[in-house]
Amino acid sequence: MTDGRITTAKLGDDGPEVGVQGLGCMGMNFGYGPSDADASRATLERALELGVTLYDTADAYGAGENERFLSPFFKAHRDELVIATKFALSIPPDDPTRRVIRNDPPYIRQAVEASLKRLDVDVIDLYYMHRRDVNVPIEESVGTMAELVREGKVKHLGLSEVTADELRAAHAVHPIAAVQSEWSLFSRDIETNVVPAARDLGVTLVAYSPLGRGFLTGSFATAEDLSSDDFRRQQPRFTGDNAAANGALLEPIRAVADAHGASVGQIALAWAYQQASLHGLPVIPIPGTRKPSRVEENTAATRIVLTDDELALLDPIAAKVAGNRYADMAFTSAGRE
């Protein structure tokens, strides 16, 4: 890998080979305050040069604007990359600030057509259920998603923030290529049930927010450091006493980073990559960034190997984290396990 390109991993038993690091694209123009479109486009191009081929978006990011922003890049490199998008977070027309979870078949069909149009592609490579509506049997929702595969609108199926039992029930209807959940040094709840289920079923684990939404890079210390329109200001871990307590947890990460001549963010990512060998399944983190220099830093982390002693030093961190990862955990796998 003298050219800096990353290695690959497979999405599920029958899915494509993709770069072992993907790119979370939400922040390109949504969620994290002001952005620079030109810098974001340069980041997309640099990521592809480095072997990043899995690009993650969702219809709820900016009410479809994220998909529209990414469309020209996807079309220019259609045969070189894998497009992942999601449905389930419906935006009521009378209140654009709300999100309503919908998994019903008519909505799924409406959502996929809208995403195909915004992305301006004929097929979506990986189509996720973004969040789970417990009032709709998952077999019914995945059955409709499977129809989309048969109709050639979608190639592979994914689920986000589902429990182990939900994953097994879905996989029995149609093979699930990837399950996406938050997984990082600060968030390890999926290791108890979801990760073993994914391993047993041959499902790849796509780890979102592997950098703790930027907190694990040291780029901000408290929600007060963020712009007024940054959604992280609403997350319990980054406010008040929680932020101060969690900031102190970065010290062992800094110690490991110093030993490797690396950044704290690179150590957080290196830890995520090593979960693949520790848990026996493919793991593809999808850190988000909108700076070419950061995507270079992030991909370089794939070449850092932590020692057993370093892993042991980092292991206690998650149990000490103050505050939940969302204000309402009901919509996460941990909230339903």
mmCIF file of C-alpha atoms in Angstrom:
data_model
loop_
_atom_site.group_PDB
_atom_site.id
_atom_site.type_symbol
_atom_site.label_atom_id
_atom_site.label_comp_id
_atom_site.label_asym_id
_atom_site.label_seq_id
_atom_site.Cartn_x
_atom_site.Cartn_y
_atom_site.Cartn_z
ATOM 1 C CA MET A 1 0.000 0.000 0.000
ATOM 2 C CA THR A 2 2.804 2.375 -0.869
ATOM 3 C CA ASP A 3 0.323 4.600 -2.701
ATOM 4 C CA GLY A 4 -1.668 5.055 0.505
ATOM 5 C CA ARG A 5 -4.686 3.117 -0.716
ATOM 6 C CA ILE A 6 -6.547 1.137 1.916
ATOM 7 C CA THR A 7 -7.334 -2.574 1.880
ATOM 8 C CA THR A 8 -10.810 -3.968 1.285
ATOM 9 C CA ALA A 9 -13.524 -5.908 3.085
ATOM 10 C CA LYS A 10 -16.718 -7.537 1.887
ATOM 11 C CA LEU A 11 -20.285 -6.414 2.493
ATOM 12 C CA GLY A 12 -22.007 -9.597 3.640
ATOM 13 C CA ASP A 13 -21.487 -13.015 2.126
ATOM 14 C CA ASP A 14 -22.627 -12.003 -1.359
ATOM 15 C CA GLY A 15 -21.967 -8.271 -1.465
ATOM 16 C CA PRO A 16 -19.203 -6.245 -3.113
ATOM 17 C CA GLU A 17 -15.669 -5.658 -1.904
ATOM 18 C CA VAL A 18 -15.332 -2.113 -0.596
ATOM 19 C CA GLY A 19 -12.586 -0.122 1.062
ATOM 20 C CA VAL A 20 -12.160 -1.127 4.697
ATOM 21 C CA GLN A 21 -13.000 2.474 5.554
ATOM 22 C CA GLY A 22 -16.112 4.157 4.177
ATOM 23 C CA LEU A 23 -17.085 7.805 4.227
ATOM 24 C CA GLY A 24 -20.006 9.184 6.204
ATOM 25 C CA CYS A 25 -21.323 11.987 4.018
ATOM 26 C CA MET A 26 -24.004 13.548 6.235
ATOM 27 C CA GLY A 27 -21.823 16.431 7.360
ATOM 28 C CA MET A 28 -21.009 17.474 3.798
ATOM 29 C CA ASN A 29 -23.987 19.818 3.876
ATOM 30 C CA PHE A 30 -26.070 18.908 6.915
ATOM 31 C CA GLY A 31 -25.951 18.502 10.667
ATOM 32 C CA TYR A 32 -22.550 19.886 11.606
ATOM 33 C CA GLY A 33 -22.927 23.596 11.055
ATOM 34 C CA PRO A 34 -21.592 25.673 8.140
ATOM 35 C CA SER A 35 -19.861 23.760 5.361
ATOM 36 C CA ASP A 36 -17.779 24.507 2.271
ATOM 37 C CA ALA A 37 -19.146 22.770 -0.819
ATOM 38 C CA ASP A 38 -15.854 22.933 -2.703
ATOM 39 C CA ALA A 39 -13.931 21.430 0.215
ATOM 40 C CA SER A 40 -16.538 18.689 0.529
ATOM 41 C CA ARG A 41 -16.245 17.838 -3.159
ATOM 42 C CA ALA A 42 -12.455 17.738 -2.873
ATOM 43 C CA THR A 43 -12.827 15.402 0.110
ATOM 44 C CA LEU A 44 -15.008 13.016 -1.899
ATOM 45 C CA GLU A 45 -12.444 12.886 -4.693
ATOM 46 C CA ARG A 46 -9.495 12.406 -2.330
ATOM 47 C CA ALA A 47 -11.293 9.630 -0.482
ATOM 48 C CA LEU A 48 -11.819 7.731 -3.719
ATOM 49 C CA GLU A 49 -8.142 8.146 -4.636
ATOM 50 C CA LEU A 50 -7.255 6.535 -1.303
ATOM 51 C CA GLY A 51 -9.489 3.519 -1.890
ATOM 52 C CA VAL A 52 -12.603 4.640 -0.014
ATOM 53 C CA THR A 53 -15.445 3.195 -2.079
ATOM 54 C CA LEU A 54 -18.432 2.998 0.306
ATOM 55 C CA TYR A 55 -20.248 6.349 0.545
ATOM 56 C CA ASP A 56 -23.000 6.671 3.136
ATOM 57 C CA THR A 57 -25.952 9.063 2.992
ATOM 58 C CA ALA A 58 -29.688 9.058 3.816
ATOM 59 C CA ASP A 59 -32.859 10.676 2.560
ATOM 60 C CA ALA A 60 -33.316 12.402 5.936
ATOM 61 C CA TYR A 61 -30.024 14.295 5.744
ATOM 62 C CA GLY A 62 -31.154 17.791 4.843
ATOM 63 C CA ALA A 63 -34.519 16.499 3.589
ATOM 64 C CA GLY A 64 -32.844 14.931 0.559
ATOM 65 C CA GLU A 65 -30.310 17.700 -0.027
ATOM 66 C CA ASN A 66 -27.386 15.459 0.941
ATOM 67 C CA GLU A 67 -28.342 12.934 -1.732
ATOM 68 C CA ARG A 68 -28.665 15.749 -4.297
ATOM 69 C CA PHE A 69 -25.264 17.148 -3.330
ATOM 70 C CA LEU A 70 -23.582 13.775 -3.757
ATOM 71 C CA SER A 71 -25.279 12.901 -7.051
ATOM 72 C CA PRO A 72 -22.754 14.529 -9.453
ATOM 73 C CA PHE A 73 -19.839 12.792 -7.737
ATOM 74 C CA PHE A 74 -21.634 9.448 -7.772
ATOM 75 C CA LYS A 75 -22.506 9.771 -11.456
ATOM 76 C CA ALA A 76 -18.958 10.729 -12.390
ATOM 77 C CA HIS A 77 -17.558 7.630 -10.654
ATOM 78 C CA ARG A 78 -20.532 5.259 -10.829
ATOM 79 C CA ASP A 79 -18.522 2.111 -11.588
ATOM 80 C CA GLU A 80 -15.884 2.833 -8.932
ATOM 81 C CA LEU A 81 -17.992 3.173 -5.802
ATOM 82 C CA VAL A 82 -20.849 1.771 -3.722
ATOM 83 C CA ILE A 83 -23.779 4.051 -2.884
ATOM 84 C CA ALA A 84 -25.453 3.470 0.467
ATOM 85 C CA THR A 85 -28.564 5.412 1.411
ATOM 86 C CA LYS A 86 -31.411 4.945 3.866
ATOM 87 C CA PHE A 87 -35.140 5.356 4.404
ATOM 88 C CA ALA A 88 -37.411 5.478 7.471
ATOM 89 C CA LEU A 89 -37.195 9.005 8.873
ATOM 90 C CA SER A 90 -40.188 10.714 7.292
ATOM 91 C CA ILE A 91 -40.468 14.503 7.461
ATOM 92 C CA PRO A 92 -44.029 15.749 8.075
ATOM 93 C CA PRO A 93 -44.870 18.516 5.564
ATOM 94 C CA ASP A 94 -46.343 20.691 8.319
ATOM 95 C CA ASP A 95 -43.231 20.498 10.525
ATOM 96 C CA PRO A 96 -39.860 20.085 8.774
ATOM 97 C CA THR A 97 -38.053 19.920 12.119
ATOM 98 C CA ARG A 98 -39.694 16.591 13.058
ATOM 99 C CA ARG A 99 -38.855 13.050 12.023
ATOM 100 C CA VAL A 100 -41.442 10.262 12.055
ATOM 101 C CA ILE A 101 -40.236 6.668 11.745
ATOM 102 C CA ARG A 102 -42.015 4.782 8.977
ATOM 103 C CA ASN A 103 -41.317 1.217 7.860
ATOM 104 C CA ASP A 104 -44.642 0.475 6.128
ATOM 105 C CA PRO A 105 -44.438 -0.938 2.566
ATOM 106 C CA PRO A 106 -46.124 2.000 0.777
ATOM 107 C CA TYR A 107 -43.691 4.419 2.396
ATOM 108 C CA ILE A 108 -40.681 2.253 1.529
ATOM 109 C CA ARG A 109 -41.693 2.295 -2.138
ATOM 110 C CA GLN A 110 -42.259 6.032 -2.065
ATOM 111 C CA ALA A 111 -38.880 6.585 -0.379
ATOM 112 C CA VAL A 112 -36.823 4.466 -2.777
ATOM 113 C CA GLU A 113 -38.274 6.206 -5.829
ATOM 114 C CA ALA A 114 -37.507 9.600 -4.313
ATOM 115 C CA SER A 115 -33.920 8.593 -3.481
ATOM 116 C CA LEU A 116 -33.337 7.165 -6.956
ATOM 117 C CA LYS A 117 -34.523 10.441 -8.449
ATOM 118 C CA ARG A 118 -32.397 12.638 -6.183
ATOM 119 C CA LEU A 119 -29.322 10.488 -6.685
ATOM 120 C CA ASP A 120 -30.095 10.265 -10.415
ATOM 121 C CA VAL A 121 -29.111 6.605 -10.602
ATOM 122 C CA ASP A 122 -30.884 3.472 -11.783
ATOM 123 C CA VAL A 123 -30.063 1.348 -8.754
ATOM 124 C CA ILE A 124 -28.980 1.834 -5.136
ATOM 125 C CA ASP A 125 -26.138 -0.479 -4.142
ATOM 126 C CA LEU A 126 -26.953 -0.745 -0.424
ATOM 127 C CA TYR A 127 -30.362 0.300 0.906
ATOM 128 C CA TYR A 128 -30.769 0.595 4.654
ATOM 129 C CA MET A 129 -33.734 0.786 6.963
ATOM 130 C CA HIS A 130 -32.522 3.801 8.938
ATOM 131 C CA ARG A 131 -34.560 3.228 12.096
ATOM 132 C CA ARG A 132 -37.020 0.577 13.243
ATOM 133 C CA ASP A 133 -40.761 1.168 13.603
ATOM 134 C CA VAL A 134 -41.755 -1.479 16.123
ATOM 135 C CA ASN A 135 -45.391 -1.212 15.035
ATOM 136 C CA VAL A 136 -44.595 -2.755 11.647
ATOM 137 C CA PRO A 137 -43.388 -6.386 11.582
ATOM 138 C CA ILE A 138 -39.809 -6.361 10.386
ATOM 139 C CA GLU A 139 -40.592 -9.317 8.137
ATOM 140 C CA GLU A 140 -43.116 -7.125 6.305
ATOM 141 C CA SER A 141 -40.680 -4.248 5.848
ATOM 142 C CA VAL A 142 -37.796 -6.449 4.721
ATOM 143 C CA GLY A 143 -40.163 -8.345 2.450
ATOM 144 C CA THR A 144 -40.866 -5.100 0.625
ATOM 145 C CA MET A 145 -37.151 -4.271 0.534
ATOM 146 C CA ALA A 146 -36.525 -7.721 -0.973
ATOM 147 C CA GLU A 147 -39.057 -6.917 -3.703
ATOM 148 C CA LEU A 148 -36.968 -3.857 -4.568
ATOM 149 C CA VAL A 149 -33.970 -6.147 -5.066
ATOM 150 C CA ARG A 150 -35.972 -8.405 -7.377
ATOM 151 C CA GLU A 151 -37.173 -5.361 -9.312
ATOM 152 C CA GLY A 152 -33.601 -4.157 -9.836
ATOM 153 C CA LYS A 153 -33.981 -0.923 -7.866
ATOM 154 C CA VAL A 154 -31.689 -2.050 -5.038
ATOM 155 C CA LYS A 155 -28.756 -4.475 -5.024
ATOM 156 C CA HIS A 156 -28.192 -5.246 -1.328
ATOM 157 C CA LEU A 157 -30.065 -4.662 1.924
ATOM 158 C CA GLY A 158 -28.941 -3.152 5.203
ATOM 159 C CA LEU A 159 -30.409 -2.330 8.586
ATOM 160 C CA SER A 160 -29.433 0.377 11.070
ATOM 161 C CA GLU A 161 -29.817 0.298 14.855
ATOM 162 C CA VAL A 162 -31.614 -3.047 15.032
ATOM 163 C CA THR A 163 -31.454 -5.609 17.823
ATOM 164 C CA ALA A 164 -29.948 -9.051 17.393
ATOM 165 C CA ASP A 165 -33.409 -10.637 17.239
ATOM 166 C CA GLU A 166 -34.568 -8.098 14.651
ATOM 167 C CA LEU A 167 -31.479 -8.793 12.567
ATOM 168 C CA ARG A 168 -32.095 -12.536 12.670
ATOM 169 C CA ALA A 169 -35.765 -12.118 11.735
ATOM 170 C CA ALA A 170 -34.861 -9.849 8.833
ATOM 171 C CA HIS A 171 -32.084 -12.104 7.578
ATOM 172 C CA ALA A 172 -34.521 -15.025 7.462
ATOM 173 C CA VAL A 173 -36.596 -13.080 4.915
ATOM 174 C CA HIS A 174 -33.705 -11.857 2.740
ATOM 175 C CA PRO A 175 -29.921 -11.798 3.209
ATOM 176 C CA ILE A 176 -28.771 -8.664 5.021
ATOM 177 C CA ALA A 177 -25.415 -7.438 3.762
ATOM 178 C CA ALA A 178 -24.688 -4.892 6.484
ATOM 179 C CA VAL A 179 -25.948 -3.751 9.837
ATOM 180 C CA GLN A 180 -25.043 -0.184 10.745
ATOM 181 C CA SER A 181 -24.720 0.870 14.365
ATOM 182 C CA GLU A 182 -22.747 3.323 16.411
ATOM 183 C CA TRP A 183 -19.531 1.648 17.552
ATOM 184 C CA SER A 184 -16.540 3.406 19.047
ATOM 185 C CA LEU A 185 -14.365 3.632 22.150
ATOM 186 C CA PHE A 186 -17.285 5.554 23.694
ATOM 187 C CA SER A 187 -20.154 3.352 22.421
ATOM 188 C CA ARG A 188 -19.879 -0.416 22.756
ATOM 189 C CA ASP A 189 -23.395 -1.583 23.628
ATOM 190 C CA ILE A 190 -23.743 -3.586 20.387
ATOM 191 C CA GLU A 191 -20.957 -5.966 21.397
ATOM 192 C CA THR A 192 -23.226 -7.929 23.726
ATOM 193 C CA ASN A 193 -25.830 -9.141 21.218
ATOM 194 C CA VAL A 194 -25.748 -7.425 17.816
ATOM 195 C CA VAL A 195 -22.121 -8.129 16.941
ATOM 196 C CA PRO A 196 -22.342 -11.879 17.711
ATOM 197 C CA ALA A 197 -25.554 -12.121 15.676
ATOM 198 C CA ALA A 198 -23.960 -10.331 12.725
ATOM 199 C CA ARG A 199 -20.938 -12.635 12.926
ATOM 200 C CA ASP A 200 -23.104 -15.755 12.987
ATOM 201 C CA LEU A 201 -25.184 -14.571 10.010
ATOM 202 C CA GLY A 202 -22.274 -13.388 7.869
ATOM 203 C CA VAL A 203 -23.336 -9.744 8.081
ATOM 204 C CA THR A 204 -20.782 -6.938 7.884
ATOM 205 C CA LEU A 205 -20.808 -4.394 10.705
ATOM 206 C CA VAL A 206 -20.693 -0.811 9.428
ATOM 207 C CA ALA A 207 -19.640 1.370 12.353
ATOM 208 C CA TYR A 208 -20.986 4.897 12.262
ATOM 209 C CA SER A 209 -19.607 7.702 14.443
ATOM 210 C CA PRO A 210 -16.387 5.747 15.150
ATOM 211 C CA LEU A 211 -14.864 9.079 16.202
ATOM 212 C CA GLY A 212 -17.645 9.815 18.672
ATOM 213 C CA ARG A 213 -19.019 12.543 16.381
ATOM 214 C CA GLY A 214 -15.661 14.285 16.528
ATOM 215 C CA PHE A 215 -15.281 14.237 20.310
ATOM 216 C CA LEU A 216 -12.710 11.441 20.096
ATOM 217 C CA THR A 217 -10.518 13.629 17.901
ATOM 218 C CA GLY A 218 -10.363 16.395 20.503
ATOM 219 C CA SER A 219 -11.748 18.849 17.941
ATOM 220 C CA PHE A 220 -14.260 20.180 20.469
ATOM 221 C CA ALA A 221 -14.534 19.908 24.234
ATOM 222 C CA THR A 222 -18.171 20.844 24.855
ATOM 223 C CA ALA A 223 -21.329 21.538 22.900
ATOM 224 C CA GLU A 224 -20.784 25.222 23.583
ATOM 225 C CA ASP A 225 -17.829 25.090 21.182
ATOM 226 C CA LEU A 226 -20.170 24.203 18.307
ATOM 227 C CA SER A 227 -22.268 26.416 16.044
ATOM 228 C CA SER A 228 -25.885 27.014 16.980
ATOM 229 C CA ASP A 229 -27.170 24.779 14.161
ATOM 230 C CA ASP A 230 -24.940 21.805 15.023
ATOM 231 C CA PHE A 231 -27.105 18.854 16.075
ATOM 232 C CA ARG A 232 -24.457 17.668 18.554
ATOM 233 C CA ARG A 233 -25.524 20.501 20.864
ATOM 234 C CA GLN A 234 -28.556 18.350 21.699
ATOM 235 C CA GLN A 235 -26.627 15.203 22.613
ATOM 236 C CA PRO A 236 -26.185 14.461 26.320
ATOM 237 C CA ARG A 237 -22.535 13.419 26.139
ATOM 238 C CA PHE A 238 -21.366 16.818 24.977
ATOM 239 C CA THR A 239 -23.113 19.101 27.456
ATOM 240 C CA GLY A 240 -22.368 20.350 30.974
ATOM 241 C CA ASP A 241 -20.710 18.027 33.450
ATOM 242 C CA ASN A 242 -20.925 15.115 31.000
ATOM 243 C CA ALA A 243 -18.631 16.875 28.539
ATOM 244 C CA ALA A 244 -16.035 17.586 31.214
ATOM 245 C CA ALA A 245 -16.107 14.005 32.508
ATOM 246 C CA ASN A 246 -15.840 12.568 29.011
ATOM 247 C CA GLY A 247 -13.006 14.893 28.082
ATOM 248 C CA ALA A 248 -10.924 13.348 30.838
ATOM 249 C CA LEU A 249 -11.424 9.929 29.227
ATOM 250 C CA LEU A 250 -9.327 10.991 26.257
ATOM 251 C CA GLU A 251 -6.114 10.850 28.298
ATOM 252 C CA PRO A 252 -5.325 7.143 27.766
ATOM 253 C CA ILE A 253 -6.064 7.590 24.061
ATOM 254 C CA ARG A 254 -3.567 10.456 23.957
ATOM 255 C CA ALA A 255 -0.973 8.266 25.663
ATOM 256 C CA VAL A 256 -1.375 5.564 23.016
ATOM 257 C CA ALA A 257 -1.366 8.177 20.260
ATOM 258 C CA ASP A 258 1.924 9.601 21.517
ATOM 259 C CA ALA A 259 3.474 6.138 21.463
ATOM 260 C CA HIS A 260 2.525 5.727 17.800
ATOM 261 C CA GLY A 261 3.220 9.285 16.694
ATOM 262 C CA ALA A 262 -0.447 9.422 15.741
ATOM 263 C CA SER A 263 -3.475 11.598 16.461
ATOM 264 C CA VAL A 264 -6.089 10.610 19.027
ATOM 265 C CA GLY A 265 -8.579 10.211 16.203
ATOM 266 C CA GLN A 266 -6.303 7.740 14.442
ATOM 267 C CA ILE A 267 -6.069 5.631 17.589
ATOM 268 C CA ALA A 268 -9.863 5.633 17.930
ATOM 269 C CA LEU A 269 -10.125 4.399 14.353
ATOM 270 C CA ALA A 270 -7.340 1.843 14.791
ATOM 271 C CA TRP A 271 -9.273 0.447 17.744
ATOM 272 C CA ALA A 272 -12.378 0.148 15.556
ATOM 273 C CA TYR A 273 -10.499 -1.724 12.828
ATOM 274 C CA GLN A 274 -9.100 -4.234 15.296
ATOM 275 C CA GLN A 275 -12.584 -5.175 16.405
ATOM 276 C CA ALA A 276 -12.831 -7.153 13.180
ATOM 277 C CA SER A 277 -10.195 -9.655 14.298
ATOM 278 C CA LEU A 278 -11.289 -9.550 17.934
ATOM 279 C CA HIS A 279 -14.933 -10.338 17.112
ATOM 280 C CA GLY A 280 -14.470 -12.362 13.938
ATOM 281 C CA LEU A 281 -16.476 -10.358 11.390
ATOM 282 C CA PRO A 282 -15.853 -7.650 8.772
ATOM 283 C CA VAL A 283 -15.981 -4.155 10.295
ATOM 284 C CA ILE A 284 -16.106 -1.042 8.120
ATOM 285 C CA PRO A 285 -16.021 2.264 10.019
ATOM 286 C CA ILE A 286 -17.496 5.243 8.178
ATOM 287 C CA PRO A 287 -15.979 8.346 9.780
ATOM 288 C CA GLY A 288 -17.337 11.567 8.379
ATOM 289 C CA THR A 289 -15.219 14.513 7.321
ATOM 290 C CA ARG A 290 -15.331 17.332 4.808
ATOM 291 C CA LYS A 291 -11.609 18.062 4.607
ATOM 292 C CA PRO A 292 -9.173 16.191 2.311
ATOM 293 C CA SER A 293 -6.464 16.348 4.977
ATOM 294 C CA ARG A 294 -8.750 14.597 7.459
ATOM 295 C CA VAL A 295 -9.641 11.787 5.075
ATOM 296 C CA GLU A 296 -5.901 11.257 4.553
ATOM 297 C CA GLU A 297 -5.409 11.106 8.317
ATOM 298 C CA ASN A 298 -8.348 8.746 8.754
ATOM 299 C CA THR A 299 -7.302 6.289 6.061
ATOM 300 C CA ALA A 300 -3.752 6.236 7.432
ATOM 301 C CA ALA A 301 -5.238 4.848 10.659
ATOM 302 C CA THR A 302 -5.951 1.561 8.862
ATOM 303 C CA ARG A 303 -2.210 0.858 9.074
ATOM 304 C CA ILE A 304 -1.904 1.315 12.848
ATOM 305 C CA VAL A 305 -1.908 -1.890 14.894
ATOM 306 C CA LEU A 306 -2.466 -1.596 18.632
ATOM 307 C CA THR A 307 -0.744 -3.953 21.066
ATOM 308 C CA ASP A 308 -2.634 -6.098 23.539
ATOM 309 C CA ASP A 309 -1.474 -3.803 26.332
ATOM 310 C CA GLU A 310 -2.760 -0.747 24.467
ATOM 311 C CA LEU A 311 -6.115 -2.396 23.847
ATOM 312 C CA ALA A 312 -6.302 -3.248 27.542
ATOM 313 C CA LEU A 313 -5.589 0.385 28.442
ATOM 314 C CA LEU A 314 -8.418 1.566 26.183
ATOM 315 C CA ASP A 315 -10.890 -1.136 27.148
ATOM 316 C CA PRO A 316 -12.354 0.505 30.308
ATOM 317 C CA ILE A 317 -13.191 3.819 28.623
ATOM 318 C CA ALA A 318 -16.718 3.035 27.368
ATOM 319 C CA ALA A 319 -17.973 1.968 30.801
ATOM 320 C CA LYS A 320 -17.004 5.376 32.202
ATOM 321 C CA VAL A 321 -18.709 7.541 29.579
ATOM 322 C CA ALA A 322 -21.220 10.008 31.030
ATOM 323 C CA GLY A 323 -24.514 10.440 29.196
ATOM 324 C CA ASN A 324 -26.319 8.441 26.540
ATOM 325 C CA ARG A 325 -25.433 8.734 22.868
ATOM 326 C CA TYR A 326 -28.918 10.102 22.135
ATOM 327 C CA ALA A 327 -31.373 11.979 24.321
ATOM 328 C CA ASP A 328 -33.969 9.321 23.413
ATOM 329 C CA MET A 329 -32.468 5.843 23.246
ATOM 330 C CA ALA A 330 -35.767 4.179 22.320
ATOM 331 C CA PHE A 331 -34.825 4.353 18.659
ATOM 332 C CA THR A 332 -31.518 2.541 19.080
ATOM 333 C CA SER A 333 -30.798 -1.156 19.322
ATOM 334 C CA ALA A 334 -29.643 -0.668 22.926
ATOM 335 C CA GLY A 335 -32.985 0.896 23.783
ATOM 336 C CA ARG A 336 -34.814 -2.269 22.700
ATOM 337 C CA GLU A 337 -32.427 -5.087 23.663
#
